[in-house]
Amino acid sequence: MTTQLRDLQTPCLLLDLDIMARNIARVQTAAQRLGVGLRPHVKTPKAIEIGKELGGGIGPITVSTLSEADVFASAGFNDILYATLLSASKVSRVEALLAGGCRLLSLVDSPVAVAQLAAARRGARPLPVLIEIDVDGHRAGVRLGDAFDALAALLIADSGFTLLGAMSYAGASYDIEPDARAVLAERHRRALVAAGQRIAALGGQPEILSFGSTPALMAAATLEGVTEVRGGIFVFQDLFQAGIGACTLDDIALSVLSTVVGHQPDSKRLWIDAGGMALSKDRSTAGRSFDARYGLVTAADGRRLPLWVADVHQELGLVESIDGTPIDFGSAPIGGQLRILPNHSDMTAAAYDRYHLLRGGQLVGTWARHNGW
Amino acid sequence: MTTQLRDLQTPCLLLDLDIMARNIARVQTAAQRLGVGLRPHVKTPKAIEIGKELGGGIGPITVSTLSEADVFASAGFNDILYATLLSASKVSRVEALLAGGCRLLSLVDSPVAVAQLAAARRGARPLPVLIEIDVDGHRAGVRLGDAFDALAALLIADSGFTLLGAMSYAGASYDIEPDARAVLAERHRRALVAAGQRIAALGGQPEILSFGSTPALMAAATLEGVTEVRGGIFVFQDLFQAGIGACTLDDIALSVLSTVVGHQPDSKRLWIDAGGMALSKDRSTAGRSFDARYGLVTAADGRRLPLWVADVHQELGLVESIDGTPIDFGSAPIGGQLRILPNHSDMTAAAYDRYHLLRGGQLVGTWARHNGW
């Protein structure tokens, strides 16, 4: 017997495979157009099967935690960028992955960290590293100039490391108008190319120059000299991405299935069994023109309704009309199901250990999700 | 060899058992003073061992999900209030718990839901239920009056249900000044007593009149006529609770252990390996006089530092001085550990599958935490 949405225990996570396939194809096409490899970031899906969809099988990936690295390496992924600055306390886990045959690339941005990593190493194998460079002041990284040169020279000189190149993250692309993203992308491209030139001038081999953020890569006019692009959120998209113009609402592949558990008699609100735990407390749309409170509401079949989740308790969501008028309870009866589009897919998905998969509107199975550190 | 904090992989969750014991004793004393039973809410800790600490062994508990009910019932807890409105789609799970010998109390607030639950029942055993009453407009529930009477009469008449009483949740206690909480608590007490009288007048037996929210129970002058109090957050406390005066910063038993992974050269900020995933995106302190951004920072030994987590990426937290001055990097060297006090313990703990336990400042083991639905 086929499982129907009605058979699922709510709240649970739905993934529309048709939408996801379109999202992946769009970014793969963009990478091909730009002539660069794609190293998708699996911090968003954290699922082996999606990692394979992203790369057309086993390919290079980016991870945000060593737990993701462990899971994906066990599944055969052997070219992994761990895109969070490495600390000495995690070196033994990195060395275990390297010993298992995975080329796990780590990030460094300071001589102090490098000295600590060198002291923590136990294996004979050098640690493959990239230097994180700071281009837009948005995250970690070292600026190009003397500090970068000193760090690169240190890594080239120390046989405990193999300096393979540099990476940058264009996080500022989320905070600027679409028109400005191409300019930002070009700044990052130039910085990465310059970083590669400095590494080469110092005697190293800049094999990897890794460019990141979905909006930046979609906006880039050229990525000449860059070897790969990273992006994660594009696989699911979300209300924040739609709000900044990086996708449309129809591109959001992820939603939370919930059940209506109560109506308020004044018709102004209803309760669903998806609250802060099920939706996350992410309010990245707050204060924006596209503020969606805790998420926009659709019918179980995905049809949009003029409702949003106005507030959350731990396990209850308060649904109201976006325009403040009474809710048409006929579209949301007690016992009926509603779907909630997430503000930020990464945060919402984190509460779940599996995806329920939709294809052609039918449930076709589940995929496991791997959280934690 | 004893495990030290330095041996832990970060980010991870620390629970100070000494502080937790004080927090539990304080609420137990309050319940004794008020002459009512305590039905602690395990939605905050979601750990069997803490459920036992809360009740001095196996005792009545409150849960927010049927997953919690399953876990605690398996551990021997047999008097459980499921404090989220029950939907028909979950009746089979409730019946399985009842068949296993657990008195699982469910909540209803409308005749429509009752009719759906009646239709979904398969077992011979009646469903034990409480009516959720709405006293302060803060959450779900039916108001006292004709609607309450009709619902109570329906449940008393239907042999598929055993109406055991009523419950209310004084959620508004979080949004008012401490002085006003005693007044709110008295409104809830009177409403519960009145609900019990109506149930008795209609021929029912109001065995349970359940009063909730930690701040309301701590503020109540009397709870005469109420049979039990619920509270959850008191076990860990958090920055929001401290901000509203329900505890002090020294009462916060939960923290996230993180590692400093990078310094910005201008000394104005540093990076830790605890970001939005590790801390949650809860910003319940936002816009309050006690706004703590994404959490206040302490040294690994719990000593407070003049720092907070000003912003988060997925796996990186940006730490700044609260007053905007340069950070004393000596107190937070690269590779060193910092602890983050959470805005909202329930949301922060949700990312973790275990607690690392501190007693007398030493790690003494771990307890499993059970998330999900």
XYZ file of C-alpha atoms in Angstrom:
746
model
C 0.000 0.000 0.000
C 1.369 3.388 -0.934
C 1.965 5.761 1.938
C -0.104 8.934 1.687
C 0.607 12.266 3.350
C -2.347 11.489 5.625
C -0.445 8.487 6.997
C 2.583 10.498 8.132
C 3.077 11.508 11.750
C 3.387 15.272 11.943
C 5.448 17.368 12.136
C 7.752 15.885 9.518
C 9.942 17.088 6.683
C 8.857 16.855 3.033
C 11.287 17.108 0.152
C 9.948 17.644 -3.359
C 12.391 15.789 -5.613
C 11.064 17.396 -8.777
C 11.787 20.889 -7.478
C 15.154 19.795 -6.107
C 16.171 18.344 -9.480
C 15.381 21.653 -11.190
C 17.373 23.557 -8.558
C 20.374 21.303 -8.996
C 20.228 21.467 -12.793
C 20.122 25.260 -12.693
C 23.339 25.486 -10.670
C 25.079 22.746 -12.632
C 24.289 24.685 -15.795
C 25.650 27.864 -14.238
C 28.878 26.109 -13.264
C 29.240 24.700 -16.783
C 28.617 28.112 -18.298
C 31.348 29.534 -16.063
C 33.663 26.648 -16.892
C 34.329 25.706 -13.285
C 33.843 22.545 -11.245
C 31.076 22.330 -8.673
C 31.901 21.330 -5.092
C 28.404 21.381 -3.575
C 28.031 22.094 0.129
C 26.202 19.241 1.805
C 25.677 21.177 5.057
C 22.192 21.951 3.748
C 20.943 18.436 2.899
C 23.263 16.265 5.080
C 22.014 13.232 3.168
C 24.155 10.805 1.163
C 21.606 10.408 -1.616
C 21.381 14.158 -2.132
C 25.163 14.397 -2.172
C 25.091 11.970 -5.081
C 22.304 13.856 -6.882
C 24.360 17.031 -6.562
C 27.421 15.569 -8.195
C 25.844 13.043 -10.557
C 27.326 10.352 -8.292
C 30.420 10.534 -6.090
C 32.112 13.901 -6.595
C 33.915 16.620 -4.671
C 31.847 18.033 -1.808
C 32.044 20.637 0.917
C 31.064 19.911 4.542
C 30.559 22.126 7.572
C 31.303 19.524 10.267
C 33.559 16.509 10.674
C 30.461 14.471 11.400
C 29.320 15.170 7.830
C 32.825 14.292 6.625
C 32.669 10.956 8.479
C 29.274 10.060 7.016
C 30.083 11.029 3.457
C 33.553 9.464 3.516
C 31.965 6.210 4.684
C 29.723 6.389 1.639
C 32.701 6.708 -0.691
C 33.135 10.464 -1.065
C 36.885 10.960 -1.068
C 37.412 14.629 -1.963
C 35.975 16.722 0.832
C 36.531 20.343 1.838
C 35.881 20.900 5.546
C 34.880 24.557 5.315
C 35.106 25.561 8.975
C 38.443 26.705 10.412
C 40.198 23.624 11.808
C 41.208 23.558 15.477
C 43.938 21.373 16.954
C 41.370 19.505 19.039
C 39.928 18.020 15.840
C 43.180 17.005 14.135
C 42.931 13.348 15.151
C 39.579 13.044 13.380
C 41.008 14.686 10.271
C 43.975 12.315 10.352
C 41.670 9.302 10.667
C 39.813 10.389 7.537
C 43.058 10.964 5.657
C 44.341 7.546 6.724
C 41.112 6.061 5.349
C 41.916 7.389 1.894
C 39.803 10.542 1.854
C 41.460 13.752 0.688
C 40.012 15.953 3.400
C 40.943 19.589 2.848
C 41.038 21.760 5.982
C 40.983 25.526 6.358
C 43.486 27.709 8.185
C 43.776 31.468 8.500
C 46.531 32.148 11.065
C 50.084 31.121 11.981
C 48.960 30.495 15.563
C 46.446 27.881 14.412
C 49.049 26.342 12.092
C 51.521 25.963 14.969
C 48.862 24.293 17.112
C 47.848 21.963 14.279
C 51.483 21.052 13.689
C 51.892 20.171 17.363
C 48.694 18.098 17.365
C 49.588 16.009 14.303
C 50.398 12.357 14.975
C 50.324 10.801 11.505
C 53.087 10.756 8.891
C 50.768 12.135 6.239
C 50.821 15.927 5.757
C 47.551 17.790 6.289
C 46.138 19.132 3.010
C 44.988 22.693 3.637
C 43.546 25.739 1.939
C 43.953 29.273 3.260
C 40.650 31.005 3.938
C 40.897 34.559 2.643
C 38.737 37.437 3.803
C 37.518 39.486 0.869
C 34.372 41.184 2.122
C 34.768 41.269 5.914
C 31.875 38.911 6.268
C 33.420 35.881 7.922
C 36.783 34.473 8.967
C 39.937 34.502 6.843
C 43.188 36.373 6.335
C 43.434 39.411 4.063
C 45.719 39.349 1.074
C 48.998 41.090 1.743
C 51.863 40.466 4.129
C 49.793 38.349 6.516
C 48.656 36.070 3.696
C 52.172 35.774 2.292
C 53.629 34.898 5.692
C 50.984 32.238 6.257
C 51.423 30.742 2.786
C 55.204 30.693 3.169
C 54.890 28.982 6.546
C 52.612 26.274 5.117
C 54.840 25.719 2.083
C 57.908 25.398 4.293
C 56.368 23.004 6.829
C 56.401 19.405 5.601
C 53.507 18.677 7.911
C 51.182 20.521 5.541
C 50.368 20.503 1.852
C 49.096 23.909 0.826
C 46.698 23.255 -2.034
C 45.263 26.715 -2.560
C 42.763 29.183 -1.182
C 39.037 29.653 -0.645
C 36.749 32.571 0.021
C 33.127 32.836 1.019
C 31.056 35.660 -0.444
C 28.681 35.805 2.490
C 28.073 39.479 1.863
C 26.147 38.430 -1.260
C 23.139 37.858 0.983
C 23.067 41.426 2.212
C 23.275 43.328 -1.069
C 21.018 44.016 -4.005
C 21.095 41.522 -6.891
C 22.790 44.083 -9.153
C 25.704 44.398 -6.755
C 26.336 40.670 -6.588
C 28.202 40.498 -9.891
C 30.579 43.181 -8.616
C 31.114 41.285 -5.369
C 31.660 38.028 -7.279
C 34.325 39.726 -9.373
C 36.097 40.982 -6.216
C 36.188 37.446 -4.887
C 37.361 36.037 -8.216
C 40.216 38.539 -8.403
C 41.202 37.904 -4.807
C 41.288 34.146 -5.353
C 43.344 34.505 -8.518
C 45.729 36.855 -6.687
C 45.982 34.377 -3.803
C 46.894 31.649 -6.286
C 49.538 33.866 -7.852
C 51.070 34.624 -4.439
C 51.161 30.924 -3.539
C 52.851 30.133 -6.861
C 55.322 33.005 -6.399
C 56.234 31.594 -2.999
C 56.924 28.186 -4.521
C 53.592 26.462 -3.870
C 51.094 24.838 -6.201
C 47.666 26.467 -6.032
C 45.674 23.554 -7.363
C 42.375 24.693 -5.811
C 40.905 28.202 -5.807
C 37.452 27.750 -4.362
C 34.683 30.312 -4.730
C 31.511 30.237 -2.677
C 27.949 31.306 -1.981
C 25.011 30.405 -4.185
C 23.915 33.992 -4.978
C 27.462 35.024 -5.896
C 28.014 32.128 -8.262
C 24.643 32.696 -9.933
C 25.554 36.373 -10.431
C 29.140 35.945 -11.636
C 29.852 37.089 -15.190
C 33.118 35.149 -15.291
C 35.064 32.986 -12.880
C 38.209 32.775 -14.965
C 41.099 31.480 -12.900
C 38.855 29.999 -10.221
C 38.848 26.201 -10.152
C 35.591 25.427 -8.369
C 32.418 26.881 -6.902
C 30.662 25.983 -3.676
C 26.993 26.425 -2.860
C 24.565 24.646 -0.601
C 21.258 26.357 -0.088
C 20.311 26.161 -3.786
C 19.383 22.513 -3.425
C 16.345 23.328 -1.261
C 16.057 27.132 -1.419
C 13.856 28.867 1.172
C 11.904 32.038 1.935
C 15.028 34.071 2.601
C 16.515 33.091 -0.762
C 13.234 33.894 -2.472
C 13.098 37.207 -0.640
C 16.509 38.327 -1.872
C 15.614 37.295 -5.413
C 17.868 34.231 -5.598
C 14.873 32.029 -6.416
C 11.073 32.099 -6.547
C 8.638 30.614 -4.043
C 8.032 27.800 -6.535
C 11.683 26.777 -6.207
C 11.411 25.901 -2.500
C 11.769 22.118 -2.338
C 11.530 21.749 1.444
C 8.487 22.084 3.691
C 7.244 20.943 7.079
C 4.034 18.920 7.084
C 1.810 19.754 10.053
C -1.689 19.055 11.337
C -4.286 21.630 12.354
C -5.026 20.868 16.014
C -7.289 23.763 16.981
C -9.283 26.757 15.773
C -9.844 29.935 17.718
C -13.553 30.775 17.659
C -12.956 34.332 16.441
C -11.597 32.858 13.179
C -8.514 34.975 13.456
C -6.109 32.174 14.192
C -5.543 28.449 14.297
C -3.002 26.122 15.822
C -0.795 23.592 14.092
C 1.435 20.952 15.674
C 4.581 22.556 14.264
C 6.166 25.109 16.582
C 9.644 26.406 17.279
C 11.137 22.921 17.458
C 9.670 21.878 14.106
C 10.257 25.121 12.207
C 13.320 26.511 14.020
C 13.437 29.986 15.494
C 15.184 31.353 12.426
C 13.882 34.850 11.679
C 16.257 35.762 8.889
C 13.374 37.403 7.039
C 12.656 39.698 10.031
C 12.763 43.383 9.263
C 12.856 42.705 5.521
C 10.183 43.654 3.012
C 9.613 39.915 2.609
C 9.212 39.145 6.320
C 7.447 35.776 6.501
C 7.271 35.509 10.314
C 7.973 31.792 11.040
C 7.006 30.615 7.552
C 4.424 30.769 4.781
C 1.615 28.240 4.674
C 0.472 26.028 1.820
C -2.177 23.351 1.533
C -1.025 19.735 1.770
C -0.782 19.651 -2.034
C 1.550 22.648 -2.084
C -1.018 25.227 -3.194
C -0.219 28.522 -1.443
C -2.679 29.900 1.115
C -2.866 33.538 2.334
C -1.559 32.445 5.746
C 1.645 32.490 7.720
C 2.914 31.158 11.026
C 2.691 34.348 13.056
C 4.200 32.958 16.254
C 5.463 29.729 17.764
C 5.437 27.904 21.069
C 7.655 24.879 21.471
C 5.298 22.446 19.726
C 2.483 24.706 18.535
C 2.461 27.165 15.675
C 0.002 30.039 15.583
C -1.315 30.525 12.049
C -2.908 33.811 11.007
C -3.997 35.423 7.759
C -1.202 37.527 6.326
C -3.622 40.455 5.909
C -5.167 40.030 9.367
C -8.619 39.021 8.124
C -10.475 35.955 9.453
C -9.113 32.633 8.223
C -11.230 30.562 5.854
C -11.390 27.514 8.121
C -12.742 25.510 5.176
C -9.224 25.561 3.738
C -7.721 24.480 7.063
C -10.125 22.239 9.008
C -9.202 20.709 12.355
C -7.420 17.451 11.598
C -6.384 18.710 8.162
C -2.787 19.089 7.081
C -0.858 22.227 6.149
C 2.664 22.644 4.859
C 5.046 25.370 6.027
C 7.736 26.805 3.774
C 10.873 27.491 5.835
C 12.650 30.798 6.362
C 16.012 29.034 6.323
C 16.125 25.443 5.126
C 19.387 24.566 6.903
C 17.984 25.496 10.300
C 14.564 23.929 9.790
C 15.914 20.649 8.450
C 18.219 20.352 11.478
C 15.352 19.167 13.677
C 14.735 16.045 11.580
C 16.462 12.724 11.038
C 14.869 11.991 7.663
C 13.254 13.421 4.553
C 9.926 12.159 3.238
C 10.298 12.281 -0.527
C 7.696 13.547 -2.984
C 7.842 12.869 -6.704
C 4.938 13.856 -8.931
C 3.094 14.727 -5.734
C 3.358 11.153 -4.388
C 5.404 9.886 -1.474
C 8.143 7.647 -2.808
C 10.287 6.890 0.255
C 12.609 8.445 2.813
C 16.252 9.460 3.015
C 18.200 9.701 6.254
C 19.650 13.012 7.399
C 22.775 13.181 9.556
C 22.920 15.951 12.143
C 25.328 16.713 14.956
C 29.077 17.037 15.231
C 41.702 8.525 33.060
C 39.168 11.221 33.836
C 37.805 13.061 30.841
C 38.615 16.762 30.918
C 36.797 19.557 29.088
C 39.849 19.741 26.821
C 39.148 16.198 25.645
C 35.621 16.957 24.418
C 34.843 17.542 20.763
C 33.234 20.955 20.377
C 30.561 22.156 20.097
C 28.903 20.097 22.813
C 26.400 20.600 25.594
C 27.470 20.953 29.235
C 25.070 20.472 32.124
C 26.109 21.615 35.596
C 24.447 19.137 37.952
C 25.096 21.270 41.036
C 23.203 24.203 39.574
C 20.434 21.934 38.272
C 19.977 20.379 41.731
C 19.540 23.839 43.253
C 17.026 24.782 40.557
C 14.999 21.628 41.130
C 15.050 22.033 44.916
C 13.819 25.597 44.619
C 10.741 24.577 42.628
C 10.070 21.504 44.743
C 10.105 23.759 47.806
C 7.705 26.163 46.109
C 5.301 23.331 45.257
C 5.458 22.081 48.838
C 4.804 25.573 50.185
C 1.771 25.798 47.906
C 0.619 22.340 48.898
C 0.368 21.029 45.340
C 1.944 18.167 43.458
C 4.643 18.788 40.879
C 4.263 17.388 37.361
C 7.514 18.595 35.805
C 7.646 19.214 32.064
C 10.389 17.104 30.515
C 10.221 18.934 27.168
C 13.183 20.959 28.394
C 15.585 18.169 29.410
C 14.213 15.201 27.350
C 16.434 12.899 29.412
C 15.269 9.978 31.555
C 17.755 10.654 34.332
C 16.649 14.266 34.651
C 13.021 13.158 34.722
C 13.923 11.050 37.744
C 15.849 13.893 39.413
C 12.813 16.123 38.958
C 10.454 13.734 40.697
C 12.796 12.074 43.173
C 12.383 8.911 41.074
C 9.452 7.880 38.869
C 6.663 10.431 39.227
C 4.046 12.245 37.180
C 5.497 14.153 34.233
C 4.416 16.390 31.381
C 5.616 15.873 27.802
C 5.335 17.973 24.656
C 5.591 15.143 22.097
C 4.550 11.504 21.855
C 8.168 10.665 21.198
C 8.952 11.897 24.724
C 5.978 9.892 26.007
C 7.325 6.750 24.322
C 10.794 7.187 25.796
C 9.663 7.982 29.328
C 6.971 5.290 29.369
C 9.611 2.756 28.333
C 11.630 3.857 31.352
C 8.702 3.216 33.696
C 6.969 6.592 33.884
C 3.278 5.728 33.903
C 1.492 9.027 34.620
C 2.129 11.355 31.707
C 0.334 14.479 30.526
C 0.788 15.039 26.786
C 0.417 18.822 26.827
C -0.098 19.489 23.121
C -3.624 19.312 21.659
C -4.165 15.744 20.436
C -5.048 15.141 16.777
C -6.815 12.065 15.441
C -3.745 11.121 13.424
C -1.898 10.408 16.687
C -4.586 8.392 18.472
C -3.073 5.024 17.627
C 0.156 6.013 19.382
C -1.771 7.187 22.430
C -3.712 3.918 22.499
C -0.496 1.908 22.302
C 0.839 3.735 25.361
C -2.429 3.217 27.244
C -2.401 -0.470 26.349
C 1.107 -0.659 27.771
C -0.127 0.474 31.155
C 0.741 4.177 31.028
C -1.949 6.641 32.043
C -1.350 9.074 29.206
C -3.516 12.163 29.596
C -4.342 13.995 26.379
C -5.613 17.527 25.796
C -8.719 18.581 23.885
C -10.312 21.992 23.396
C -13.105 21.524 20.814
C -16.057 19.248 19.976
C -14.742 18.880 16.426
C -11.491 17.382 17.686
C -13.392 15.145 20.104
C -15.547 13.766 17.279
C -12.437 13.050 15.198
C -10.691 11.365 18.128
C -13.786 9.246 18.793
C -13.828 8.122 15.169
C -10.109 7.296 15.248
C -10.228 5.170 18.410
C -9.695 1.449 17.927
C -9.102 0.177 21.473
C -11.693 -0.683 24.114
C -10.029 1.542 26.669
C -11.421 5.095 26.964
C -9.014 7.984 26.311
C -8.207 9.886 29.514
C -8.380 13.603 28.698
C -8.123 17.042 30.229
C -9.735 20.115 28.744
C -7.259 22.877 27.944
C -8.758 26.171 29.059
C -7.750 29.566 27.732
C -7.361 32.059 30.546
C -5.012 34.713 29.185
C -5.381 34.438 25.396
C -1.821 33.262 25.110
C -2.194 29.791 23.630
C -4.846 27.241 22.690
C -7.809 26.252 24.857
C -11.521 26.885 25.312
C -12.843 29.739 27.435
C -14.985 29.032 30.463
C -18.677 29.464 29.719
C -21.089 27.742 27.385
C -18.388 26.372 25.090
C -16.535 24.803 28.015
C -19.744 23.340 29.459
C -20.766 21.834 26.124
C -17.348 20.257 25.662
C -17.258 18.875 29.207
C -20.779 17.450 28.870
C -19.839 15.810 25.578
C -16.766 14.157 27.106
C -18.677 13.012 30.196
C -21.433 11.501 28.035
C -19.098 9.698 25.597
C -17.892 6.376 27.027
C -14.901 6.611 24.697
C -13.383 9.271 26.961
C -12.651 9.731 30.645
C -12.677 13.415 31.482
C -10.230 13.803 34.351
C -10.120 17.564 34.689
C -8.635 20.694 33.170
C -5.328 22.425 32.560
C -4.209 25.930 31.747
C -0.903 27.409 30.686
C 0.017 30.845 31.988
C 2.212 31.659 29.021
C 1.488 35.349 29.474
C 3.642 35.217 32.615
C 6.682 35.617 30.371
C 5.492 38.918 28.971
C 4.609 40.795 32.156
C 6.455 42.388 35.042
C 7.230 40.162 38.038
C 4.720 42.090 40.179
C 1.898 41.242 37.806
C 2.621 37.511 37.839
C 0.899 36.867 41.156
C -2.260 38.460 39.770
C -2.058 36.332 36.636
C -1.434 33.191 38.697
C -4.542 33.947 40.739
C -6.615 34.336 37.560
C -5.435 30.935 36.405
C -6.062 29.361 39.804
C -9.621 30.696 39.911
C -10.292 29.566 36.345
C -9.063 26.059 37.082
C -11.135 25.831 40.253
C -14.177 27.086 38.334
C -13.523 24.538 35.573
C -13.417 21.791 38.195
C -16.695 22.998 39.671
C -18.361 22.993 36.252
C -17.123 19.469 35.520
C -18.459 18.283 38.896
C -21.770 20.059 38.325
C -22.082 18.255 35.003
C -21.558 14.912 36.694
C -17.857 14.456 36.091
C -14.957 13.929 38.499
C -12.309 16.655 38.209
C -9.419 14.709 39.654
C -6.734 16.858 38.003
C -6.591 20.668 37.825
C -3.188 21.388 36.351
C -1.512 24.794 36.588
C 1.483 25.737 34.499
C 4.448 27.952 33.722
C 7.486 28.266 35.936
C 7.238 32.043 36.530
C 3.550 31.794 37.435
C 4.043 29.023 39.960
C 6.983 30.813 41.563
C 4.838 33.958 41.882
C 1.614 32.343 43.136
C 0.507 33.344 46.655
C -1.864 30.384 46.890
C -2.887 27.560 44.598
C -5.773 26.354 46.732
C -8.013 24.029 44.753
C -5.372 23.302 42.119
C -4.011 19.735 42.249
C -0.682 20.080 40.471
C 1.785 22.483 38.904
C 3.767 22.106 35.710
C 7.053 23.764 34.827
C 9.968 22.838 32.626
C 12.463 25.579 31.997
C 13.389 25.937 35.686
C 15.557 22.832 35.504
C 18.141 24.554 33.263
C 17.041 28.208 33.204
C 18.515 30.498 30.538
C 19.243 34.093 29.594
C 15.607 34.862 28.861
C 14.524 33.597 32.272
C 17.294 35.605 33.914
C 16.267 38.639 31.911
C 12.679 38.545 33.127
C 13.838 38.089 36.704
C 12.818 34.435 37.058
C 16.399 33.474 37.958
C 19.922 34.891 38.045
C 22.747 34.240 35.609
C 24.279 31.952 38.239
C 21.228 29.680 37.987
C 21.836 28.770 34.335
C 22.817 25.098 34.348
C 23.223 24.643 30.597
C 25.961 25.913 28.310
C 27.581 25.125 24.986
C 31.294 24.367 25.049
C 33.103 25.783 22.023
C 36.636 26.284 20.740
C 38.165 29.566 19.565
C 39.156 28.926 15.948
C 40.259 32.380 14.834
C 41.092 35.951 15.861
C 40.489 39.024 13.765
C 43.668 41.105 13.744
C 41.850 44.299 14.786
C 41.076 42.609 18.154
C 37.430 43.473 17.788
C 36.175 39.960 17.207
C 36.966 36.281 17.299
C 35.419 33.125 15.906
C 34.231 30.066 17.769
C 33.084 26.747 16.338
C 29.557 27.213 17.692
C 27.187 28.927 15.269
C 23.486 28.863 14.547
C 23.316 25.072 14.548
C 25.027 24.784 17.930
C 23.328 27.709 19.681
C 19.977 27.830 17.818
C 18.654 30.954 16.168
C 16.507 31.768 19.185
C 16.498 35.528 19.743
C 13.921 35.699 22.493
C 16.025 38.327 24.242
C 15.919 40.573 21.132
C 14.509 44.033 21.708
C 14.635 43.570 25.495
C 16.765 45.497 27.933
C 18.616 42.227 28.518
C 19.302 41.465 24.836
C 22.139 38.930 24.804
C 22.441 38.549 21.014
C 23.101 34.801 20.490
C 24.380 34.209 24.018
C 26.716 35.422 26.744
C 30.244 34.046 26.964
C 32.061 32.529 29.913
C 35.483 30.981 30.317
C 35.676 27.182 30.265
C 35.450 27.225 34.072
C 32.185 29.194 33.993
C 33.672 32.581 34.941
C 31.781 35.280 33.036
C 33.634 37.293 30.397
C 32.535 40.685 28.999
C 31.745 39.036 25.654
C 28.734 37.862 23.701
C 28.063 35.994 20.489
C 27.159 38.942 18.294
C 26.264 36.958 15.188
C 26.239 33.423 13.861
C 26.937 31.561 10.655
C 25.932 27.933 10.419
C 28.982 26.571 12.258
C 30.810 29.738 13.303
C 29.917 32.188 16.038
C 31.210 35.748 15.959
C 32.241 36.840 19.456
C 32.579 40.522 20.326
C 32.975 42.577 23.471
C 29.608 43.638 24.816
C 30.831 47.226 25.055
C 32.459 47.202 21.611
C 36.025 47.551 22.875
C 38.865 45.290 21.701
C 38.754 41.764 23.111
C 41.430 40.700 25.558
C 42.696 37.799 23.455
C 44.611 36.550 26.488
C 41.304 35.431 27.941
C 40.311 33.719 24.695
C 43.376 32.378 22.842
C 43.080 30.452 19.584
C 42.560 26.815 20.517
C 41.113 27.797 23.898
C 37.602 26.922 24.990
C 34.688 29.231 25.772
C 31.229 28.430 27.060
C 28.059 30.084 25.784
C 25.002 30.591 27.989
C 21.840 30.020 25.916
C 19.023 32.453 25.240
C 16.506 29.623 25.402
C 17.647 26.282 26.788
C 14.927 24.228 25.078
C 15.936 25.423 21.632
C 19.692 25.190 22.192
C 19.570 21.711 23.691
C 17.534 20.468 20.713
C 20.659 20.266 18.554
C 22.335 17.683 20.804
C 21.876 14.007 21.524
C 23.602 14.055 24.917
C 24.580 16.116 27.937
C 28.120 16.173 29.272
C 27.698 16.349 33.039
C 29.671 18.571 35.396
C 29.723 18.073 39.150
C 32.065 20.133 41.282
C 33.532 21.430 38.041
C 34.558 17.930 36.892
C 33.106 15.878 34.050
C 31.332 12.882 35.523
C 29.617 11.271 32.535
C 26.919 11.772 29.919
C 23.142 11.430 29.703
C 21.262 10.795 26.474
C 18.743 13.317 25.187
C 15.776 12.259 23.029
C 14.708 14.670 20.303
C 12.201 14.381 17.496
C 8.584 13.373 17.221
